[in-house]
C-alpha cells in the first residue's frame, strides 16, 4: 500500500487551473462545433476534465492566425525572441511541482519522472534562448574573384507541429523552442490523450509575452481531419512530427503536395548490446534506465537486449532482481517507480507480445502479466531465450518488458542489432575501447549510447536514420530545421 504524495485537492487545483479551450490568435475559445473531448487518468480510467475538441474550421482559423503573425514575428529582434524563451524556462521551473502533478495525472508516469521530463522540456527553451542570437550567415569571394556570395538564414515560415502522448511537454518544447528562436509562427497539435501539459505550456508562453498568433493550439479527436487540410494548404511551409512510423509515412505523402520542409521523429526498436568485457554494474544500471524510463513507453526504450553468452545468465539474474523489486502503482503515490501504461490498447499490445514470445519458447523470469486494475498496469517483466522471430524483437514493445537474446561474437551481435527497419538509437556496453569505437561505427542508428542508458540531452542532436526519421532536434543543428538558407549572388566590379 502506498500513500499519495498529492492530495485530491491539489489534483483538482492543478487540473482546474489549465485553460481548456483552443488557443487561437492569442485567445482561448471553445471549438466552433462546441464539442469537447475527455482526458482520462490512466491510473484509474476516470475522467479528469473536458477540453475543446477542434474541427477542421478551427484548424483553418489557427493556420490563418499563424500566417497573420508570421511576418512581424520574423522581424522581432532575435534577442527578444530569446528572452521570451528564457522567461518561459524560468516560469516552468518555478511551477515544476504543479506541472509534474498535471503530467502524472494525464499520462501516468511517476512524479519523479514527470519532474525529470519537465526539467528536460524547460532546458530546450533555455538552450534555444541561447541559439536565437547565434543564427549565422556568411560572406565569401567567388572562386574566380568576379563576384561575392552573401548567405543568410531566414525563418522557414509557418510551421505545423504534431506531438505524441508519451512525453507530453518535452516533445513540444523540442519543436516550439527552435521555432520561436528562428522566428516561425506555428500551429501545435498535441496528442488527444495528453493535451493538458501543452495547454499549460501555451498559457505560460502567452504570460511571458509571446505575441498573439505565434503559437496556436488545436487539440482534437480528429487529428487527420484537422491537420491534413493545413498540410495541403500552402500557407504552411514546415511540418515537424513526432510519433509512429506509419503515421509519419502518411504525413510525408501529404507534405509532398506542397513540398513542405519536414522533420520526422519516428518509432524505434533499440538494440542493447552487452559484451563479455562490459562492466556489468554499469550495464545493469544502463539497462534499467534505457528500459524503464517512462515505463518503457519511449522511442529510445531498449527493445532488444542482446547479451554475449559469457555474461548472459548473470545479466538476466541481476535485471530480474531489479525489475522484480520495482514498485508499481499510481504515479502520484509516494515511492511508486512504475505507473500505468497510457491506455487499454497499449497494455493489451504488451500482453499480446509477451504471449507470442512465450508461445515461441521464451522463459519468463519475472512478471509476464498485467497488474491489478482499474488502471492499465503491466508488471515489470524479464524474458530470456527469446527467439529472434518473436514479435517482441521486431515491434516496439512500449511497455516494461526486457526481452533477452544471446549472441556469440561481435559480427553476429552487429548483424542482429541492425536487423530492423528502424534506426533511432542503439546501446553498447563494453570496456574495450577499440570494440566500442568499431561497433559504434557499424551500428545503423542516429544515436549510440556507449556505456550509458540515456542519450537524450537538449544540447545534443537527437534523431534517427532508416524508418526512424528525418532531421535532428536539439543541439546546434536543431534550429536549422526551422531556417532556410538564402544565397545572394553579388555582382562585383572590383
Ligand atoms: P501516433 O499515433 O503516430 O501519434 C502521434 C501524433 O500524431 C498524435 O498527436 C496523433 O494524434 C497524431 N496523429 C495521428 N494520426 C494522424 C494523422 N492522420 N494526421 C495528423 N496527425 C495524426 O504515435 P503515438 O502513439 O502518439 O506515439 C508513440 C510513437 O511515437 C512511437 O512509435 C514512438 O516511438 C514515437 N516517438 C518517437 C520519438 C522520437 O523522437 N523519434 C519520440 C517520442 C515518440 P492523436 O493521438 O490525438 O490521434
Short mmCIF file of C-alpha atoms and ligand atoms in Angstrom, two decimals:
data_model
loop_
_atom_site.label_atom_id
_atom_site.label_comp_id
_atom_site.label_asym_id
_atom_site.label_seq_id
_atom_site.Cartn_x
_atom_site.Cartn_y
_atom_site.Cartn_z
CA UNK A 1 0.00 0.00 0.00
CA UNK A 2 1.39 3.44 -0.92
CA UNK A 3 0.44 6.92 0.25
CA UNK A 4 -0.50 9.67 -2.13
CA UNK A 5 2.16 12.38 -2.41
CA UNK A 6 -0.51 14.80 -3.63
CA UNK A 7 -3.90 15.46 -2.02
CA UNK A 8 -7.05 15.19 -4.08
CA UNK A 9 -7.42 18.95 -3.53
CA UNK A 10 -4.03 19.50 -5.21
CA UNK A 11 -5.07 17.26 -8.07
CA UNK A 12 -8.31 19.16 -8.62
CA UNK A 13 -6.48 22.51 -8.31
CA UNK A 14 -3.86 21.77 -10.98
CA UNK A 15 -6.45 20.38 -13.40
CA UNK A 16 -8.83 23.32 -12.82
CA UNK A 17 -6.02 25.80 -13.48
CA UNK A 18 -5.49 24.57 -17.06
CA UNK A 19 -7.25 26.56 -19.80
CA UNK A 20 -9.41 24.03 -21.62
CA UNK A 21 -10.19 25.92 -24.84
CA UNK A 22 -8.37 26.10 -28.15
CA UNK A 23 -5.72 28.83 -28.21
CA UNK A 24 -6.04 30.75 -31.47
CA UNK A 25 -4.77 34.25 -32.25
CA UNK A 26 -3.97 34.85 -28.57
CA UNK A 27 -7.43 33.90 -27.29
CA UNK A 28 -8.77 30.82 -25.55
CA UNK A 29 -12.04 29.80 -27.14
CA UNK A 30 -14.37 26.82 -27.49
CA UNK A 31 -14.42 24.68 -30.64
CA UNK A 32 -16.67 26.10 -33.37
CA UNK A 33 -18.80 22.97 -33.06
CA UNK A 34 -18.97 23.32 -29.27
CA UNK A 35 -17.63 19.77 -28.97
CA UNK A 36 -15.28 18.66 -26.18
CA UNK A 37 -13.16 15.57 -25.61
CA UNK A 38 -12.46 13.81 -22.33
CA UNK A 39 -8.99 13.50 -20.83
CA UNK A 40 -8.64 10.40 -18.61
CA UNK A 41 -6.29 9.42 -15.80
CA UNK A 42 -4.71 6.13 -16.99
CA UNK A 43 -4.13 5.02 -13.40
CA UNK A 44 -7.85 4.99 -12.64
CA UNK A 45 -9.54 5.09 -16.05
CA UNK A 46 -11.58 8.01 -14.70
CA UNK A 47 -12.15 11.34 -16.45
CA UNK A 48 -10.01 14.29 -15.36
CA UNK A 49 -11.67 17.01 -17.42
CA UNK A 50 -13.08 18.03 -20.80
CA UNK A 51 -11.15 20.13 -23.31
CA UNK A 52 -12.31 21.78 -26.54
CA UNK A 53 -12.28 19.36 -29.49
CA UNK A 54 -11.20 21.23 -32.62
CA UNK A 55 -12.73 20.56 -36.02
CA UNK A 56 -11.38 21.47 -39.50
CA UNK A 57 -12.81 25.01 -39.25
CA UNK A 58 -10.84 25.67 -36.04
CA UNK A 59 -7.70 24.24 -37.65
CA UNK A 60 -8.07 26.69 -40.54
CA UNK A 61 -8.54 29.59 -38.10
CA UNK A 62 -5.35 28.53 -36.30
CA UNK A 63 -3.43 28.45 -39.59
CA UNK A 64 -4.80 31.87 -40.57
CA UNK A 65 -3.73 33.29 -37.18
CA UNK A 66 -0.21 31.86 -37.59
CA UNK A 67 0.04 33.18 -41.16
CA UNK A 68 -1.05 36.65 -39.98
CA UNK A 69 1.57 36.66 -37.20
CA UNK A 70 4.45 35.28 -39.29
CA UNK A 71 5.90 38.43 -40.83
CA UNK A 72 6.04 40.58 -37.71
CA UNK A 73 7.34 37.72 -35.59
CA UNK A 74 10.13 37.05 -38.09
CA UNK A 75 11.06 40.73 -37.76
CA UNK A 76 11.24 40.63 -33.93
CA UNK A 77 14.79 41.03 -32.65
CA UNK A 78 16.44 37.65 -32.02
CA UNK A 79 17.34 38.78 -28.50
CA UNK A 80 13.66 39.47 -27.77
CA UNK A 81 12.64 36.05 -29.06
CA UNK A 82 15.36 34.53 -26.91
CA UNK A 83 14.17 36.45 -23.84
CA UNK A 84 10.66 35.03 -24.27
CA UNK A 85 12.09 31.51 -24.22
CA UNK A 86 14.33 32.30 -21.26
CA UNK A 87 11.39 33.73 -19.27
CA UNK A 88 9.26 30.69 -20.11
CA UNK A 89 12.09 28.45 -18.88
CA UNK A 90 12.11 30.31 -15.55
CA UNK A 91 8.33 30.11 -15.11
CA UNK A 92 8.23 26.39 -15.95
CA UNK A 93 10.95 25.66 -13.37
CA UNK A 94 9.16 27.82 -10.75
CA UNK A 95 5.97 25.80 -11.26
CA UNK A 96 7.56 22.39 -11.71
CA UNK A 97 5.61 20.75 -8.86
CA UNK A 98 2.19 21.63 -10.26
CA UNK A 99 3.21 20.88 -13.83
CA UNK A 100 4.60 17.49 -12.77
CA UNK A 101 1.39 16.60 -10.96
CA UNK A 102 -0.63 17.58 -14.03
CA UNK A 103 1.56 15.45 -16.29
CA UNK A 104 1.35 12.44 -14.00
CA UNK A 105 -2.42 12.73 -13.86
CA UNK A 106 -2.90 12.76 -17.62
CA UNK A 107 -0.09 10.42 -18.65
CA UNK A 108 0.58 8.11 -15.70
CA UNK A 109 4.35 8.33 -15.18
CA UNK A 110 5.57 8.66 -11.56
CA UNK A 111 6.00 12.18 -10.21
CA UNK A 112 9.81 11.96 -10.17
CA UNK A 113 9.77 11.09 -13.87
CA UNK A 114 7.35 13.93 -14.63
CA UNK A 115 9.71 16.32 -12.85
CA UNK A 116 12.54 14.90 -14.96
CA UNK A 117 10.59 15.43 -18.18
CA UNK A 118 9.63 18.98 -17.23
CA UNK A 119 13.25 19.86 -16.49
CA UNK A 120 14.26 18.32 -19.84
CA UNK A 121 11.42 20.21 -21.57
CA UNK A 122 12.36 23.55 -20.00
CA UNK A 123 16.02 23.03 -20.92
CA UNK A 124 15.04 23.13 -24.60
CA UNK A 125 13.75 26.66 -24.02
CA UNK A 126 16.93 27.65 -22.20
CA UNK A 127 19.09 26.13 -24.94
CA UNK A 128 17.17 27.74 -27.81
CA UNK A 129 17.05 31.09 -25.99
CA UNK A 130 20.83 30.96 -26.38
CA UNK A 131 20.66 29.76 -30.00
CA UNK A 132 18.25 32.54 -31.08
CA UNK A 133 21.10 35.06 -31.01
CA UNK A 134 23.61 32.82 -32.80
CA UNK A 135 21.88 32.45 -36.18
CA UNK A 136 24.78 32.88 -38.56
CA UNK A 137 25.38 33.69 -42.20
CA UNK A 138 28.35 34.16 -44.50
CA UNK A 139 30.15 36.35 -46.95
CA UNK A 140 32.64 34.92 -49.44
CA UNK A 141 34.62 35.68 -52.54
CA UNK A 142 33.67 33.52 -55.54
CA UNK A 143 36.50 31.23 -56.72
CA UNK A 144 37.06 33.33 -59.87
CA UNK A 145 37.08 36.56 -57.84
CA UNK A 146 34.42 38.11 -60.07
CA UNK A 147 31.51 38.09 -57.64
CA UNK A 148 30.67 37.84 -53.96
CA UNK A 149 28.39 35.45 -52.09
CA UNK A 150 26.14 36.58 -49.27
CA UNK A 151 24.49 33.73 -47.38
CA UNK A 152 21.75 34.43 -44.88
CA UNK A 153 19.43 32.32 -42.72
CA UNK A 154 15.73 33.15 -42.66
CA UNK A 155 12.82 31.58 -40.76
CA UNK A 156 11.21 28.83 -42.79
CA UNK A 157 7.76 30.26 -42.04
CA UNK A 158 4.53 28.91 -40.61
CA UNK A 159 5.18 25.51 -39.01
CA UNK A 160 2.83 22.66 -38.14
CA UNK A 161 3.95 20.78 -35.04
CA UNK A 162 2.39 17.42 -34.12
CA UNK A 163 3.41 15.68 -30.88
CA UNK A 164 2.78 12.29 -29.19
CA UNK A 165 1.41 11.42 -25.76
CA UNK A 166 4.47 9.77 -24.24
CA UNK A 167 6.42 12.96 -23.43
CA UNK A 168 3.56 15.48 -23.38
CA UNK A 169 5.70 18.57 -22.78
CA UNK A 170 9.24 17.79 -23.93
CA UNK A 171 8.23 16.64 -27.42
CA UNK A 172 6.53 20.04 -27.71
CA UNK A 173 9.34 22.27 -26.40
CA UNK A 174 11.86 20.41 -28.60
CA UNK A 175 9.96 21.89 -31.59
CA UNK A 176 8.46 25.09 -30.13
CA UNK A 177 11.84 26.25 -28.75
CA UNK A 178 13.67 26.27 -32.10
CA UNK A 179 10.57 27.55 -33.95
CA UNK A 180 10.41 30.60 -31.66
CA UNK A 181 14.17 31.07 -31.75
CA UNK A 182 14.14 31.02 -35.57
CA UNK A 183 11.11 33.33 -35.87
CA UNK A 184 8.42 30.90 -37.01
CA UNK A 185 4.72 31.14 -36.12
CA UNK A 186 3.07 27.78 -35.57
CA UNK A 187 0.06 25.55 -35.12
CA UNK A 188 0.61 22.91 -32.44
CA UNK A 189 -1.44 19.71 -32.22
CA UNK A 190 -0.81 17.68 -29.05
CA UNK A 191 -2.00 14.08 -28.65
CA UNK A 192 -5.63 13.90 -27.57
CA UNK A 193 -4.72 11.59 -24.67
CA UNK A 194 -2.39 14.12 -23.01
CA UNK A 195 -3.20 17.69 -24.10
CA UNK A 196 -3.18 19.31 -20.65
CA UNK A 197 0.59 19.80 -20.35
CA UNK A 198 0.60 21.56 -23.73
CA UNK A 199 -2.36 23.75 -22.74
CA UNK A 200 -0.46 24.76 -19.59
CA UNK A 201 2.64 25.48 -21.69
CA UNK A 202 0.72 27.65 -24.16
CA UNK A 203 -0.64 29.68 -21.24
CA UNK A 204 2.89 30.18 -19.88
CA UNK A 205 4.20 31.37 -23.26
CA UNK A 206 1.34 33.87 -23.52
CA UNK A 207 2.03 35.04 -19.96
CA UNK A 208 5.70 35.76 -20.74
CA UNK A 209 4.84 37.82 -23.80
CA UNK A 210 4.79 35.59 -26.88
CA UNK A 211 2.89 37.74 -29.40
CA UNK A 212 -0.68 36.74 -30.27
CA UNK A 213 -0.96 34.30 -33.13
CA UNK A 214 2.61 33.00 -32.91
CA UNK A 215 1.56 29.80 -31.15
CA UNK A 216 -1.87 28.38 -31.88
CA UNK A 217 -3.06 25.24 -30.19
CA UNK A 218 -5.61 22.81 -31.61
CA UNK A 219 -6.43 19.77 -29.53
CA UNK A 220 -8.69 17.40 -31.45
CA UNK A 221 -10.11 13.90 -31.57
CA UNK A 222 -9.87 14.11 -35.38
CA UNK A 223 -6.12 14.50 -36.00
CA UNK A 224 -6.26 13.64 -39.69
CA UNK A 225 -9.39 15.67 -40.43
CA UNK A 226 -7.94 18.79 -38.81
CA UNK A 227 -4.30 18.56 -39.89
CA UNK A 228 -4.48 17.26 -43.46
CA UNK A 229 -6.10 20.42 -44.87
CA UNK A 230 -3.42 22.51 -43.12
CA UNK A 231 -0.62 20.36 -44.53
CA UNK A 232 -2.07 20.71 -48.04
CA UNK A 233 -2.96 24.42 -47.71
CA UNK A 234 0.15 26.17 -48.99
CA UNK A 235 0.41 28.77 -46.22
CA UNK A 236 2.34 26.34 -44.00
CA UNK A 237 5.97 25.81 -45.00
CA UNK A 238 7.09 23.24 -42.47
CA UNK A 239 5.82 20.05 -40.84
CA UNK A 240 7.55 18.70 -37.75
CA UNK A 241 6.13 15.43 -36.45
CA UNK A 242 6.98 13.13 -33.57
CA UNK A 243 5.07 9.86 -33.45
CA UNK A 244 4.78 6.45 -35.02
CA UNK A 245 6.38 5.47 -38.32
CA UNK A 246 3.09 4.54 -40.10
CA UNK A 247 1.57 7.97 -39.33
CA UNK A 248 4.85 9.69 -40.25
CA UNK A 249 4.84 8.00 -43.66
CA UNK A 250 1.27 9.12 -44.30
CA UNK A 251 2.16 12.70 -43.36
CA UNK A 252 5.22 12.65 -45.63
CA UNK A 253 2.93 11.78 -48.54
CA UNK A 254 0.59 14.64 -47.65
CA UNK A 255 3.51 17.05 -47.21
CA UNK A 256 4.82 16.22 -50.70
CA UNK A 257 1.90 18.10 -52.27
CA UNK A 258 3.30 21.49 -51.18
CA UNK A 259 6.88 20.17 -50.87
CA UNK A 260 6.95 21.16 -47.18
CA UNK A 261 10.18 21.05 -45.22
CA UNK A 262 9.71 18.06 -42.91
CA UNK A 263 11.24 16.80 -39.68
CA UNK A 264 10.20 13.30 -38.65
CA UNK A 265 10.97 11.80 -35.24
CA UNK A 266 9.50 8.32 -35.59
CA UNK A 267 9.49 4.92 -33.95
CA UNK A 268 12.43 2.91 -32.66
CA UNK A 269 13.49 -0.66 -31.91
CA UNK A 270 16.67 -0.06 -29.92
CA UNK A 271 19.16 -2.91 -29.51
CA UNK A 272 21.03 -3.00 -26.19
CA UNK A 273 24.35 -4.86 -26.62
CA UNK A 274 26.26 -6.22 -23.64
CA UNK A 275 29.66 -7.77 -24.39
CA UNK A 276 31.55 -10.20 -22.14
CA UNK A 277 34.05 -7.40 -21.41
CA UNK A 278 31.38 -4.96 -20.17
CA UNK A 279 31.30 -3.56 -16.65
CA UNK A 280 28.16 -5.43 -15.58
CA UNK A 281 27.24 -2.91 -12.88
CA UNK A 282 27.18 -0.16 -15.48
CA UNK A 283 25.32 -2.37 -17.96
CA UNK A 284 22.57 -3.23 -15.46
CA UNK A 285 22.22 0.41 -14.40
CA UNK A 286 22.07 1.47 -18.06
CA UNK A 287 19.57 -1.26 -18.85
CA UNK A 288 17.19 -0.15 -16.11
CA UNK A 289 17.32 3.42 -17.40
CA UNK A 290 17.03 2.53 -21.08
CA UNK A 291 14.22 0.05 -20.43
CA UNK A 292 12.19 1.56 -17.62
CA UNK A 293 12.26 5.31 -18.29
CA UNK A 294 8.63 6.23 -18.93
CA UNK A 295 7.53 2.62 -18.15
CA UNK A 296 9.17 1.58 -21.42
CA UNK A 297 6.92 3.94 -23.38
CA UNK A 298 9.79 5.77 -25.07
CA UNK A 299 11.04 5.75 -28.65
CA UNK A 300 14.51 5.34 -27.13
CA UNK A 301 13.48 2.35 -24.97
CA UNK A 302 15.78 -0.67 -25.16
CA UNK A 303 13.61 -3.10 -27.10
CA UNK A 304 16.04 -5.99 -27.67
CA UNK A 305 18.69 -7.00 -25.14
CA UNK A 306 21.49 -8.81 -26.99
CA UNK A 307 23.91 -10.25 -24.43
CA UNK A 308 27.12 -12.20 -25.05
CA UNK A 309 26.94 -15.78 -23.84
CA UNK A 310 29.58 -15.46 -21.11
CA UNK A 311 27.58 -12.88 -19.12
CA UNK A 312 24.03 -13.65 -20.28
CA UNK A 313 22.95 -15.65 -17.25
CA UNK A 314 24.37 -13.19 -14.72
CA UNK A 315 22.91 -10.21 -16.60
CA UNK A 316 19.45 -11.85 -16.65
CA UNK A 317 19.72 -12.65 -12.93
CA UNK A 318 20.61 -9.09 -11.98
CA UNK A 319 17.99 -7.48 -14.23
CA UNK A 320 15.36 -9.86 -12.87
CA UNK A 321 16.24 -8.87 -9.30
CA UNK A 322 15.99 -5.15 -10.14
CA UNK A 323 12.78 -5.43 -12.18
CA UNK A 324 11.11 -7.61 -9.56
CA UNK A 325 11.78 -5.03 -6.85
CA UNK A 326 10.16 -2.09 -8.67
CA UNK A 327 7.07 -0.58 -7.04
CA UNK A 328 4.11 -0.41 -9.44
CA UNK A 329 1.20 1.92 -8.78
CA UNK A 330 -0.47 5.25 -9.39
CA UNK A 331 2.24 7.74 -10.34
CA UNK A 332 1.01 10.24 -7.74
CA UNK A 333 1.71 7.80 -4.89
CA UNK A 334 4.88 8.02 -2.82
CA UNK A 335 7.61 5.56 -3.74
CA UNK A 336 5.95 4.40 -6.98
CA UNK A 337 8.53 3.70 -9.71
CA UNK A 338 6.31 2.28 -12.46
CA UNK A 339 2.99 3.84 -13.41
CA UNK A 340 0.23 2.54 -15.69
CA UNK A 341 0.52 2.30 -19.47
CA UNK A 342 -1.33 5.01 -21.32
CA UNK A 343 -4.47 3.07 -22.24
CA UNK A 344 -6.04 -0.35 -22.65
CA UNK A 345 -4.76 -0.65 -26.23
CA UNK A 346 -1.16 -0.06 -25.12
CA UNK A 347 -1.50 -2.56 -22.26
CA UNK A 348 -3.17 -5.19 -24.48
CA UNK A 349 -0.37 -4.92 -27.04
CA UNK A 350 2.18 -5.75 -24.33
CA UNK A 351 0.04 -8.72 -23.23
CA UNK A 352 -0.02 -9.99 -26.83
CA UNK A 353 3.72 -9.56 -27.44
CA UNK A 354 4.66 -11.39 -24.24
CA UNK A 355 2.22 -14.21 -25.00
CA UNK A 356 3.66 -14.56 -28.51
CA UNK A 357 7.25 -14.73 -27.17
CA UNK A 358 6.30 -17.32 -24.54
CA UNK A 359 4.42 -19.42 -27.12
CA UNK A 360 7.62 -19.43 -29.19
CA UNK A 361 9.70 -20.69 -26.26
CA UNK A 362 10.79 -17.60 -24.26
CA UNK A 363 11.28 -18.07 -20.50
CA UNK A 364 9.58 -15.67 -18.02
CA UNK A 365 11.91 -14.72 -15.14
CA UNK A 366 9.58 -12.21 -13.50
CA UNK A 367 6.26 -10.55 -14.33
CA UNK A 368 4.65 -11.69 -17.54
CA UNK A 369 1.18 -10.46 -16.75
CA UNK A 370 -0.90 -7.30 -16.31
CA UNK A 371 -1.01 -5.61 -12.92
CA UNK A 372 -4.12 -5.07 -10.84
CA UNK A 373 -6.74 -2.70 -12.29
CA UNK A 374 -8.62 -0.45 -12.64
CA UNK A 375 -5.75 1.36 -14.44
CA UNK A 376 -3.71 -0.05 -17.34
CA UNK A 377 -0.87 -1.62 -15.37
CA UNK A 378 1.63 -4.23 -16.57
CA UNK A 379 4.15 -5.90 -14.28
CA UNK A 380 7.87 -5.31 -14.96
CA UNK A 381 8.87 -8.38 -16.92
CA UNK A 382 12.07 -10.15 -17.93
CA UNK A 383 12.08 -12.75 -20.71
CA UNK A 384 15.10 -14.77 -21.81
CA UNK A 385 15.76 -17.27 -24.61
CA UNK A 386 13.68 -15.01 -26.82
CA UNK A 387 13.81 -16.40 -30.36
CA UNK A 388 14.70 -13.79 -32.96
CA UNK A 389 11.46 -14.46 -34.85
CA UNK A 390 9.30 -13.47 -31.84
CA UNK A 391 7.25 -10.31 -32.50
CA UNK A 392 8.80 -8.69 -29.44
CA UNK A 393 12.10 -8.37 -31.34
CA UNK A 394 10.65 -6.62 -34.40
CA UNK A 395 7.84 -4.46 -32.95
CA UNK A 396 8.04 -1.58 -30.47
CA UNK A 397 7.04 -3.04 -27.10
CA UNK A 398 6.22 0.31 -25.45
CA UNK A 399 5.98 -1.36 -22.06
CA UNK A 400 8.08 -2.63 -19.12
CA UNK A 401 9.34 -5.80 -20.76
CA UNK A 402 13.02 -6.71 -21.13
CA UNK A 403 13.50 -9.37 -23.81
CA UNK A 404 16.93 -11.03 -23.73
CA UNK A 405 18.61 -12.99 -26.54
CA UNK A 406 22.14 -14.39 -26.54
CA UNK A 407 24.93 -13.87 -29.12
CA UNK A 408 28.38 -15.41 -29.52
CA UNK A 409 30.55 -13.00 -31.47
CA UNK A 410 30.75 -9.36 -32.46
CA UNK A 411 29.70 -9.84 -36.09
CA UNK A 412 26.56 -11.73 -35.02
CA UNK A 413 25.75 -9.01 -32.48
CA UNK A 414 26.06 -6.20 -35.01
CA UNK A 415 24.06 -8.13 -37.63
CA UNK A 416 21.26 -8.79 -35.12
CA UNK A 417 21.30 -5.19 -33.88
CA UNK A 418 20.97 -3.82 -37.43
CA UNK A 419 18.31 -6.34 -38.46
CA UNK A 420 15.44 -3.85 -38.22
CA UNK A 421 13.88 -1.17 -40.41
CA UNK A 422 14.33 1.27 -37.51
CA UNK A 423 17.50 3.21 -36.68
CA UNK A 424 16.91 5.63 -33.80
CA UNK A 425 19.29 4.60 -31.03
CA UNK A 426 21.50 1.64 -30.07
CA UNK A 427 23.12 0.97 -26.71
CA UNK A 428 26.52 -0.64 -26.36
CA UNK A 429 28.32 -1.81 -23.22
CA UNK A 430 31.99 -2.79 -23.41
CA UNK A 431 35.18 -1.71 -21.63
CA UNK A 432 37.28 -2.38 -24.73
CA UNK A 433 37.92 0.98 -26.43
CA UNK A 434 38.64 -0.49 -29.87
CA UNK A 435 35.47 -2.55 -29.80
CA UNK A 436 33.49 0.46 -28.54
CA UNK A 437 34.57 2.61 -31.49
CA UNK A 438 34.36 -0.21 -34.05
CA UNK A 439 30.86 -1.29 -33.07
CA UNK A 440 29.60 2.32 -32.66
CA UNK A 441 30.60 2.97 -36.26
CA UNK A 442 28.89 -0.19 -37.54
CA UNK A 443 25.57 0.33 -35.75
CA UNK A 444 22.89 1.68 -38.08
CA UNK A 445 21.28 4.29 -35.84
CA UNK A 446 21.25 8.06 -35.47
CA UNK A 447 22.43 7.80 -31.85
CA UNK A 448 24.52 5.38 -29.78
CA UNK A 449 24.55 5.15 -26.00
CA UNK A 450 28.09 3.96 -25.19
CA UNK A 451 28.19 2.65 -21.62
CA UNK A 452 25.12 4.75 -20.82
CA UNK A 453 21.38 4.11 -20.95
CA UNK A 454 20.43 7.75 -21.55
CA UNK A 455 21.18 9.71 -24.72
CA UNK A 456 18.58 12.50 -24.58
CA UNK A 457 20.10 15.94 -23.99
CA UNK A 458 18.81 19.29 -25.27
CA UNK A 459 22.34 20.28 -26.28
CA UNK A 460 22.84 17.17 -28.46
CA UNK A 461 21.41 16.31 -31.90
CA UNK A 462 18.55 13.85 -31.37
CA UNK A 463 17.16 11.83 -34.26
CA UNK A 464 17.13 8.66 -36.28
CA UNK A 465 18.01 7.13 -39.63
CA UNK A 466 16.22 4.48 -41.73
CA UNK A 467 12.50 4.45 -40.83
CA UNK A 468 13.12 6.24 -37.52
CA UNK A 469 13.04 9.60 -39.19
CA UNK A 470 14.48 12.64 -40.90
CA UNK A 471 16.25 15.62 -39.36
CA UNK A 472 17.56 16.32 -35.86
CA UNK A 473 16.10 18.09 -32.81
CA UNK A 474 18.19 19.85 -30.17
CA UNK A 475 21.88 20.68 -30.30
CA UNK A 476 23.31 23.34 -32.55
CA UNK A 477 21.58 21.79 -35.58
CA UNK A 478 18.08 21.85 -34.03
CA UNK A 479 17.40 25.43 -35.11
CA UNK A 480 18.40 24.68 -38.73
CA UNK A 481 15.20 22.63 -39.09
CA UNK A 482 13.33 25.96 -38.86
CA UNK A 483 15.66 28.04 -41.06
CA UNK A 484 16.07 28.40 -44.81
CA UNK A 485 19.37 29.28 -46.42
CA UNK A 486 19.23 32.20 -48.85
CA UNK A 487 22.16 32.97 -51.12
CA UNK A 488 22.54 36.38 -52.69
CA UNK A 489 24.96 36.50 -55.63
CA UNK A 490 26.60 39.91 -55.70
CA UNK A 491 27.92 41.24 -58.97
CA UNK A 492 31.27 42.82 -58.21
CA UNK A 493 33.13 45.29 -60.33
CA UNK A 494 36.30 45.47 -58.29
P1 LIG B 1 0.98 8.34 -33.25
O1 LIG B 1 -0.23 7.51 -33.15
O2 LIG B 1 1.72 8.34 -34.54
O3 LIG B 1 0.52 9.83 -32.88
C1 LIG B 1 1.42 10.89 -32.79
C2 LIG B 1 0.68 12.18 -33.04
O4 LIG B 1 0.17 12.18 -34.37
C3 LIG B 1 -0.53 12.39 -32.14
O5 LIG B 1 -0.66 13.75 -31.86
C4 LIG B 1 -1.67 11.91 -33.01
O6 LIG B 1 -2.89 12.47 -32.66
C5 LIG B 1 -1.22 12.43 -34.35
N1 LIG B 1 -1.83 11.77 -35.50
C6 LIG B 1 -2.28 10.50 -35.60
N2 LIG B 1 -2.78 10.29 -36.84
C7 LIG B 1 -2.64 11.47 -37.52
C8 LIG B 1 -2.98 11.89 -38.83
N3 LIG B 1 -3.55 11.08 -39.72
N4 LIG B 1 -2.71 13.16 -39.19
C9 LIG B 1 -2.13 14.01 -38.32
N5 LIG B 1 -1.79 13.67 -37.05
C10 LIG B 1 -2.04 12.40 -36.67
O7 LIG B 1 2.05 7.99 -32.15
P2 LIG B 1 1.81 7.85 -30.57
O8 LIG B 1 1.21 6.54 -30.30
O9 LIG B 1 1.14 9.07 -30.04
O10 LIG B 1 3.31 7.91 -30.04
C11 LIG B 1 4.11 6.81 -29.94
C12 LIG B 1 5.05 6.72 -31.14
O11 LIG B 1 5.85 7.89 -31.19
C13 LIG B 1 6.03 5.57 -31.01
O12 LIG B 1 6.19 4.94 -32.26
C14 LIG B 1 7.32 6.27 -30.58
O13 LIG B 1 8.49 5.56 -30.90
C15 LIG B 1 7.22 7.55 -31.32
N6 LIG B 1 8.07 8.59 -30.71
C16 LIG B 1 9.19 8.97 -31.37
C17 LIG B 1 10.04 9.90 -30.80
C18 LIG B 1 11.30 10.33 -31.49
O14 LIG B 1 11.87 11.32 -31.07
N7 LIG B 1 11.76 9.62 -32.51
C19 LIG B 1 9.72 10.45 -29.55
C20 LIG B 1 8.56 10.04 -28.90
C21 LIG B 1 7.73 9.11 -29.51
P3 LIG B 1 -3.91 11.72 -31.65
O15 LIG B 1 -3.08 10.89 -30.74
O16 LIG B 1 -4.59 12.83 -30.97
O17 LIG B 1 -4.80 10.93 -32.51
#
